[in-house]
Amino acid sequence: MTEHIGLERLTGLIAFARAGSLGSYTAAARSLSISPSAVSKSVQRLEQRLGISLFTRTTRSLTLTPEGRELHERALRLLHDAQAIEQAAITARSEPSGTLRIAAPLPIGIHVIAPALPALRNRYPKVTVDLRLNDQVVDIVQEGIDVAVRIGDLADSRLLSRRLGPLRLCAFASPGYLAARGTPGHPDELAGHDTVNLRYQGTGQLFRWPFRIGDRVTEIVPPSAIVVDVSDAVVAALAAGGGIGISATFIAAPYIARGELVPILSDFAVEQHNIWPSGRKAAGPTRLCARSWRCCRIFLRNGSQTGPKDVLRTCLADYRPNGAQLAPS
């Protein structure tokens, strides 16, 4: 049965390795920031434990014995390995590196994450990003994803997560359409308007439009002459005068900024579906991304008021490599 090495013997091996390399207890003590007597006692205890003499001692010299020379080479390898472990930990903290695999739904990946990646890469050139966009739910663990952004309830208990914030859904239309057809003041007035709707790729079901009326949320599925299966296509059709539709505010924000879309029925807008970043562990580049989720949270909350690139720059400016891990909040 293999016996586990104790802390005292490990200390003795370190003292022995330094003394053998430097040729004196005094020099070894200076390099280890301890007293010469402490080095001498550690070596003596090691010799007693091993049952051999490691040094030939005189008043003027300290010389390795034949047995000592053989063990000294092995002790040096142990010391070098310990130093390499320490250096690797320091490097991991100081400069993130490696591949960061991110999975996200198409809208969030296109409008929030992808525009922020060049700024992240400029700041941390040793981090490479593998962004995978898909509206289907992926198995993070099985597919080796480091961090994923998900919309909805997080059910996988194997994952670490942090809530970014709610997804705000609002009705939009182009100024030209509203000028021609009028602006509804209540969801009940949508009847008779042209609408554009979304069909979910995973289920084939039409998106149910939510409106907060009083203290409850009412959902409707209006008859739509235009149905698409990508969120960006919804707002593109609306901006072209296709009618009225529902979109997440962060998707519509660029169109609003350009004057191509106008929010309507804002008093009935709904915040629903939590947005979560989740991952397996916070190490290396994953820890860097953990800090970056704060920029996504600000952008999702402010909509068109703040661009993802600007927010990421703010986020990276106060990032520290040993920052907070992804954790439930």
GROMACS .gro file of C-alpha atoms in nm:
model
  329
    1MET     CA    1   0.000   0.000   0.000
    2THR     CA    2   0.140   0.340  -0.099
    3GLU     CA    3   0.193   0.578   0.195
    4HIS     CA    4   0.091   0.939   0.147
    5ILE     CA    5   0.371   1.192   0.196
    6GLY     CA    6   0.328   1.424   0.493
    7LEU     CA    7   0.371   1.800   0.498
    8GLU     CA    8   0.679   1.773   0.719
    9ARG     CA    9   0.858   1.541   0.475
   10LEU     CA   10   0.762   1.766   0.184
   11THR     CA   11   0.914   2.061   0.370
   12GLY     CA   12   1.227   1.856   0.431
   13LEU     CA   13   1.258   1.769   0.063
   14ILE     CA   14   1.234   2.135  -0.033
   15ALA     CA   15   1.500   2.233   0.223
   16PHE     CA   16   1.720   1.945   0.106
   17ALA     CA   17   1.686   2.040  -0.261
   18ARG     CA   18   1.778   2.403  -0.196
   19ALA     CA   19   2.070   2.320   0.034
   20GLY     CA   20   2.208   2.068  -0.214
   21SER     CA   21   2.189   2.317  -0.500
   22LEU     CA   22   2.332   2.615  -0.309
   23GLY     CA   23   2.593   2.427  -0.104
   24SER     CA   24   2.504   2.566   0.239
   25TYR     CA   25   2.221   2.585   0.488
   26THR     CA   26   2.263   2.961   0.510
   27ALA     CA   27   2.211   3.016   0.139
   28ALA     CA   28   1.917   2.775   0.136
   29ALA     CA   29   1.762   2.955   0.433
   30ARG     CA   30   1.799   3.290   0.260
   31SER     CA   31   1.626   3.166  -0.056
   32LEU     CA   32   1.339   3.016   0.147
   33SER     CA   33   1.309   3.314   0.385
   34ILE     CA   34   1.359   3.097   0.694
   35SER     CA   35   1.641   3.054   0.945
   36PRO     CA   36   1.947   2.830   0.882
   37SER     CA   37   1.859   2.623   1.190
   38ALA     CA   38   1.514   2.554   1.044
   39VAL     CA   39   1.673   2.424   0.724
   40SER     CA   40   1.920   2.210   0.922
   41LYS     CA   41   1.647   2.059   1.139
   42SER     CA   42   1.425   1.985   0.835
   43VAL     CA   43   1.713   1.802   0.662
   44GLN     CA   44   1.800   1.610   0.978
   45ARG     CA   45   1.441   1.493   1.022
   46LEU     CA   46   1.436   1.384   0.656
   47GLU     CA   47   1.759   1.186   0.703
   48GLN     CA   48   1.617   1.015   1.011
   49ARG     CA   49   1.301   0.928   0.821
   50LEU     CA   50   1.492   0.787   0.522
   51GLY     CA   51   1.762   0.620   0.730
   52ILE     CA   52   2.050   0.757   0.522
   53SER     CA   53   2.291   1.052   0.531
   54LEU     CA   54   2.226   1.307   0.261
   55PHE     CA   55   2.521   1.540   0.328
   56THR     CA   56   2.882   1.514   0.440
   57ARG     CA   57   2.922   1.808   0.673
   58THR     CA   58   3.237   1.993   0.775
   59THR     CA   59   3.283   2.331   0.938
   60ARG     CA   60   3.343   2.485   0.595
   61SER     CA   61   3.148   2.276   0.345
   62LEU     CA   62   2.829   2.085   0.282
   63THR     CA   63   2.871   1.804   0.027
   64LEU     CA   64   2.613   1.561  -0.103
   65THR     CA   65   2.676   1.192  -0.030
   66PRO     CA   66   2.637   0.942  -0.318
   67GLU     CA   67   2.289   0.859  -0.189
   68GLY     CA   68   2.222   1.229  -0.150
   69ARG     CA   69   2.320   1.304  -0.510
   70GLU     CA   70   2.073   1.049  -0.644
   71LEU     CA   71   1.788   1.176  -0.428
   72HIS     CA   72   1.879   1.538  -0.498
   73GLU     CA   73   1.799   1.502  -0.868
   74ARG     CA   74   1.455   1.367  -0.783
   75ALA     CA   75   1.395   1.637  -0.522
   76LEU     CA   76   1.484   1.902  -0.781
   77ARG     CA   77   1.227   1.760  -1.022
   78LEU     CA   78   0.966   1.775  -0.745
   79LEU     CA   79   1.057   2.135  -0.672
   80HIS     CA   80   1.046   2.229  -1.041
   81ASP     CA   81   0.703   2.068  -1.079
   82ALA     CA   82   0.572   2.262  -0.779
   83GLN     CA   83   0.704   2.586  -0.925
   84ALA     CA   84   0.548   2.504  -1.262
   85ILE     CA   85   0.209   2.447  -1.097
   86GLU     CA   86   0.233   2.780  -0.918
   87GLN     CA   87   0.337   2.960  -1.236
   88ALA     CA   88   0.052   2.803  -1.434
   89ALA     CA   89  -0.197   2.926  -1.175
   90ILE     CA   90  -0.050   3.277  -1.185
   91THR     CA   91  -0.062   3.281  -1.565
   92ALA     CA   92  -0.421   3.159  -1.570
   93ARG     CA   93  -0.521   3.442  -1.339
   94SER     CA   94  -0.328   3.715  -1.512
   95GLU     CA   95  -0.402   3.649  -1.879
   96PRO     CA   96  -0.699   3.443  -1.996
   97SER     CA   97  -0.619   3.212  -2.285
   98GLY     CA   98  -0.771   2.922  -2.475
   99THR     CA   99  -1.096   2.865  -2.660
  100LEU     CA  100  -1.422   2.994  -2.516
  101ARG     CA  101  -1.720   2.804  -2.659
  102ILE     CA  102  -2.043   3.002  -2.636
  103ALA     CA  103  -2.390   2.884  -2.737
  104ALA     CA  104  -2.676   3.131  -2.774
  105PRO     CA  105  -3.008   3.180  -2.952
  106LEU     CA  106  -2.981   3.357  -3.288
  107PRO     CA  107  -3.122   3.698  -3.181
  108ILE     CA  108  -2.904   3.738  -2.872
  109GLY     CA  109  -2.599   3.605  -3.051
  110ILE     CA  110  -2.641   3.839  -3.347
  111HIS     CA  111  -2.744   4.159  -3.167
  112VAL     CA  112  -2.572   4.138  -2.829
  113ILE     CA  113  -2.283   3.892  -2.823
  114ALA     CA  114  -2.132   3.898  -3.173
  115PRO     CA  115  -2.090   4.279  -3.191
  116ALA     CA  116  -1.905   4.269  -2.859
  117LEU     CA  117  -1.653   3.998  -2.952
  118PRO     CA  118  -1.399   4.211  -3.143
  119ALA     CA  119  -1.352   4.437  -2.839
  120LEU     CA  120  -1.305   4.133  -2.619
  121ARG     CA  121  -1.048   3.986  -2.858
  122ASN     CA  122  -0.859   4.313  -2.877
  123ARG     CA  123  -0.828   4.318  -2.500
  124TYR     CA  124  -0.750   3.946  -2.461
  125PRO     CA  125  -0.578   3.827  -2.782
  126LYS     CA  126  -0.500   3.480  -2.640
  127VAL     CA  127  -0.872   3.402  -2.608
  128THR     CA  128  -1.035   3.253  -2.917
  129VAL     CA  129  -1.415   3.248  -2.936
  130ASP     CA  130  -1.630   2.974  -3.084
  131LEU     CA  131  -1.982   3.122  -3.096
  132ARG     CA  132  -2.255   2.875  -3.189
  133LEU     CA  133  -2.595   3.022  -3.271
  134ASN     CA  134  -2.899   2.801  -3.279
  135ASP     CA  135  -3.258   2.837  -3.164
  136GLN     CA  136  -3.253   2.473  -3.053
  137VAL     CA  137  -3.161   2.393  -2.692
  138VAL     CA  138  -2.818   2.227  -2.683
  139ASP     CA  139  -2.675   1.990  -2.425
  140ILE     CA  140  -2.401   2.210  -2.279
  141VAL     CA  141  -2.214   1.931  -2.103
  142GLN     CA  142  -2.232   1.677  -2.385
  143GLU     CA  143  -2.130   1.923  -2.656
  144GLY     CA  144  -1.847   2.079  -2.456
  145ILE     CA  145  -1.998   2.428  -2.438
  146ASP     CA  146  -1.832   2.652  -2.179
  147VAL     CA  147  -2.101   2.917  -2.151
  148ALA     CA  148  -2.452   2.936  -2.295
  149VAL     CA  149  -2.719   3.205  -2.297
  150ARG     CA  150  -3.068   3.068  -2.259
  151ILE     CA  151  -3.416   3.222  -2.254
  152GLY     CA  152  -3.664   3.070  -2.012
  153ASP     CA  153  -3.641   2.864  -1.696
  154LEU     CA  154  -3.311   2.691  -1.623
  155ALA     CA  155  -3.381   2.330  -1.531
  156ASP     CA  156  -3.037   2.164  -1.561
  157SER     CA  157  -2.897   2.139  -1.206
  158ARG     CA  158  -2.549   2.049  -1.337
  159LEU     CA  159  -2.497   2.405  -1.457
  160LEU     CA  160  -2.382   2.723  -1.286
  161SER     CA  161  -2.594   3.020  -1.381
  162ARG     CA  162  -2.660   3.388  -1.335
  163ARG     CA  163  -2.980   3.571  -1.424
  164LEU     CA  164  -2.915   3.850  -1.672
  165GLY     CA  165  -3.259   4.001  -1.670
  166PRO     CA  166  -3.602   3.985  -1.829
  167LEU     CA  167  -3.676   3.994  -2.198
  168ARG     CA  168  -3.894   4.293  -2.282
  169LEU     CA  169  -4.147   4.230  -2.558
  170CYS     CA  170  -4.322   4.519  -2.727
  171ALA     CA  171  -4.529   4.588  -3.041
  172PHE     CA  172  -4.367   4.779  -3.329
  173ALA     CA  173  -4.458   4.916  -3.668
  174SER     CA  174  -4.302   5.145  -3.929
  175PRO     CA  175  -4.392   5.517  -3.929
  176GLY     CA  176  -4.520   5.481  -4.286
  177TYR     CA  177  -4.758   5.199  -4.194
  178LEU     CA  178  -4.893   5.387  -3.893
  179ALA     CA  179  -4.943   5.702  -4.100
  180ALA     CA  180  -5.147   5.506  -4.352
  181ARG     CA  181  -5.341   5.275  -4.120
  182GLY     CA  182  -5.349   5.453  -3.786
  183THR     CA  183  -5.197   5.370  -3.447
  184PRO     CA  184  -5.390   5.132  -3.219
  185GLY     CA  185  -5.418   5.247  -2.857
  186HIS     CA  186  -5.522   4.910  -2.712
  187PRO     CA  187  -5.458   4.542  -2.808
  188ASP     CA  188  -5.830   4.509  -2.885
  189GLU     CA  189  -5.780   4.759  -3.170
  190LEU     CA  190  -5.538   4.526  -3.356
  191ALA     CA  191  -5.828   4.369  -3.543
  192GLY     CA  192  -5.819   4.485  -3.904
  193HIS     CA  193  -5.445   4.563  -3.898
  194ASP     CA  194  -5.185   4.376  -4.099
  195THR     CA  195  -4.957   4.172  -3.874
  196VAL     CA  196  -4.629   3.986  -3.900
  197ASN     CA  197  -4.574   3.685  -3.675
  198LEU     CA  198  -4.304   3.435  -3.581
  199ARG     CA  199  -4.320   3.057  -3.612
  200TYR     CA  200  -4.091   2.863  -3.375
  201GLN     CA  201  -3.845   2.646  -3.563
  202GLY     CA  202  -3.841   2.377  -3.297
  203THR     CA  203  -4.218   2.325  -3.258
  204GLY     CA  204  -4.371   2.487  -3.565
  205GLN     CA  205  -4.612   2.678  -3.340
  206LEU     CA  206  -4.698   3.042  -3.392
  207PHE     CA  207  -4.579   3.295  -3.137
  208ARG     CA  208  -4.852   3.402  -2.896
  209TRP     CA  209  -4.849   3.779  -2.850
  210PRO     CA  210  -4.847   3.873  -2.481
  211PHE     CA  211  -4.998   4.194  -2.347
  212ARG     CA  212  -5.020   4.304  -1.986
  213ILE     CA  213  -5.371   4.431  -1.930
  214GLY     CA  214  -5.432   4.533  -1.572
  215ASP     CA  215  -5.274   4.280  -1.338
  216ARG     CA  216  -5.266   3.987  -1.580
  217VAL     CA  217  -5.108   3.889  -1.909
  218THR     CA  218  -5.334   3.812  -2.204
  219GLU     CA  219  -5.206   3.623  -2.511
  220ILE     CA  220  -5.344   3.639  -2.862
  221VAL     CA  221  -5.252   3.487  -3.199
  222PRO     CA  222  -5.364   3.736  -3.462
  223PRO     CA  223  -5.422   3.626  -3.821
  224SER     CA  224  -5.102   3.715  -4.004
  225ALA     CA  225  -5.041   3.741  -4.376
  226ILE     CA  226  -4.665   3.721  -4.316
  227VAL     CA  227  -4.518   3.444  -4.099
  228VAL     CA  228  -4.142   3.389  -4.063
  229ASP     CA  229  -3.928   3.160  -3.849
  230VAL     CA  230  -3.644   3.399  -3.755
  231SER     CA  231  -3.686   3.696  -3.520
  232ASP     CA  232  -3.475   3.926  -3.737
  233ALA     CA  233  -3.702   3.863  -4.032
  234VAL     CA  234  -3.999   3.984  -3.825
  235VAL     CA  235  -3.849   4.328  -3.762
  236ALA     CA  236  -3.717   4.351  -4.119
  237ALA     CA  237  -4.068   4.294  -4.252
  238LEU     CA  238  -4.212   4.546  -4.007
  239ALA     CA  239  -3.956   4.810  -4.108
  240ALA     CA  240  -4.055   4.756  -4.471
  241GLY     CA  241  -4.417   4.841  -4.389
  242GLY     CA  242  -4.547   4.488  -4.338
  243GLY     CA  243  -4.772   4.582  -4.049
  244ILE     CA  244  -4.758   4.541  -3.673
  245GLY     CA  245  -4.556   4.277  -3.491
  246ILE     CA  246  -4.404   4.182  -3.158
  247SER     CA  247  -4.028   4.184  -3.100
  248ALA     CA  248  -3.776   4.187  -2.820
  249THR     CA  249  -3.663   4.546  -2.768
  250PHE     CA  250  -3.294   4.463  -2.816
  251ILE     CA  251  -3.370   4.331  -3.166
  252ALA     CA  252  -3.576   4.634  -3.264
  253ALA     CA  253  -3.335   4.887  -3.109
  254PRO     CA  254  -3.123   4.953  -3.424
  255TYR     CA  255  -3.438   5.006  -3.631
  256ILE     CA  256  -3.575   5.249  -3.373
  257ALA     CA  257  -3.246   5.439  -3.371
  258ARG     CA  258  -3.264   5.476  -3.751
  259GLY     CA  259  -3.628   5.586  -3.737
  260GLU     CA  260  -3.748   5.277  -3.923
  261LEU     CA  261  -3.966   5.140  -3.642
  262VAL     CA  262  -4.182   5.296  -3.372
  263PRO     CA  263  -4.289   5.121  -3.050
  264ILE     CA  264  -4.664   5.108  -2.999
  265LEU     CA  265  -4.888   4.977  -2.722
  266SER     CA  266  -4.594   5.034  -2.485
  267ASP     CA  267  -4.825   5.051  -2.182
  268PHE     CA  268  -4.910   4.686  -2.250
  269ALA     CA  269  -4.552   4.563  -2.306
  270VAL     CA  270  -4.449   4.248  -2.119
  271GLU     CA  271  -4.126   4.146  -1.950
  272GLN     CA  272  -4.099   3.770  -1.949
  273HIS     CA  273  -3.861   3.480  -2.005
  274ASN     CA  274  -3.551   3.518  -1.793
  275ILE     CA  275  -3.225   3.531  -1.987
  276TRP     CA  276  -2.954   3.314  -1.832
  277PRO     CA  277  -2.587   3.257  -1.906
  278SER     CA  278  -2.497   2.912  -1.782
  279GLY     CA  279  -2.182   2.703  -1.786
  280ARG     CA  280  -1.993   2.406  -1.650
  281LYS     CA  281  -1.718   2.583  -1.454
  282ALA     CA  282  -1.554   2.923  -1.430
  283ALA     CA  283  -1.191   2.879  -1.527
  284GLY     CA  284  -0.956   3.041  -1.777
  285PRO     CA  285  -1.147   3.226  -2.048
  286THR     CA  286  -1.482   3.119  -1.898
  287ARG     CA  287  -1.409   3.338  -1.597
  288LEU     CA  288  -1.348   3.629  -1.832
  289CYS     CA  289  -1.686   3.573  -1.994
  290ALA     CA  290  -1.854   3.567  -1.653
  291ARG     CA  291  -1.764   3.931  -1.612
  292SER     CA  292  -1.878   4.012  -1.963
  293TRP     CA  293  -2.235   3.903  -1.890
  294ARG     CA  294  -2.280   4.224  -1.696
  295CYS     CA  295  -2.252   4.418  -2.022
  296CYS     CA  296  -2.524   4.201  -2.177
  297ARG     CA  297  -2.748   4.271  -1.879
  298ILE     CA  298  -2.708   4.648  -1.921
  299PHE     CA  299  -2.775   4.633  -2.295
  300LEU     CA  300  -3.084   4.415  -2.255
  301ARG     CA  301  -3.220   4.654  -1.994
  302ASN     CA  302  -3.147   4.977  -2.181
  303GLY     CA  303  -3.234   4.864  -2.532
  304SER     CA  304  -3.130   5.121  -2.787
  305GLN     CA  305  -2.983   5.359  -2.527
  306THR     CA  306  -2.658   5.167  -2.502
  307GLY     CA  307  -2.481   4.964  -2.771
  308PRO     CA  308  -2.322   4.628  -2.688
  309LYS     CA  309  -1.975   4.743  -2.798
  310ASP     CA  310  -1.984   5.046  -2.566
  311VAL     CA  311  -2.108   4.839  -2.276
  312LEU     CA  312  -1.843   4.573  -2.330
  313ARG     CA  313  -1.571   4.836  -2.322
  314THR     CA  314  -1.704   4.953  -1.985
  315CYS     CA  315  -1.718   4.594  -1.866
  316LEU     CA  316  -1.363   4.513  -1.973
  317ALA     CA  317  -1.225   4.833  -1.827
  318ASP     CA  318  -1.294   4.715  -1.473
  319TYR     CA  319  -1.243   4.341  -1.535
  320ARG     CA  320  -0.997   4.161  -1.309
  321PRO     CA  321  -0.884   3.810  -1.411
  322ASN     CA  322  -0.968   3.667  -1.067
  323GLY     CA  323  -1.316   3.809  -1.081
  324ALA     CA  324  -1.642   3.652  -0.976
  325GLN     CA  325  -1.740   3.308  -1.094
  326LEU     CA  326  -2.063   3.216  -1.261
  327ALA     CA  327  -2.287   3.142  -0.968
  328PRO     CA  328  -2.657   3.141  -0.890
  329SER     CA  329  -2.788   3.483  -0.790
   0.00000   0.00000   0.00000
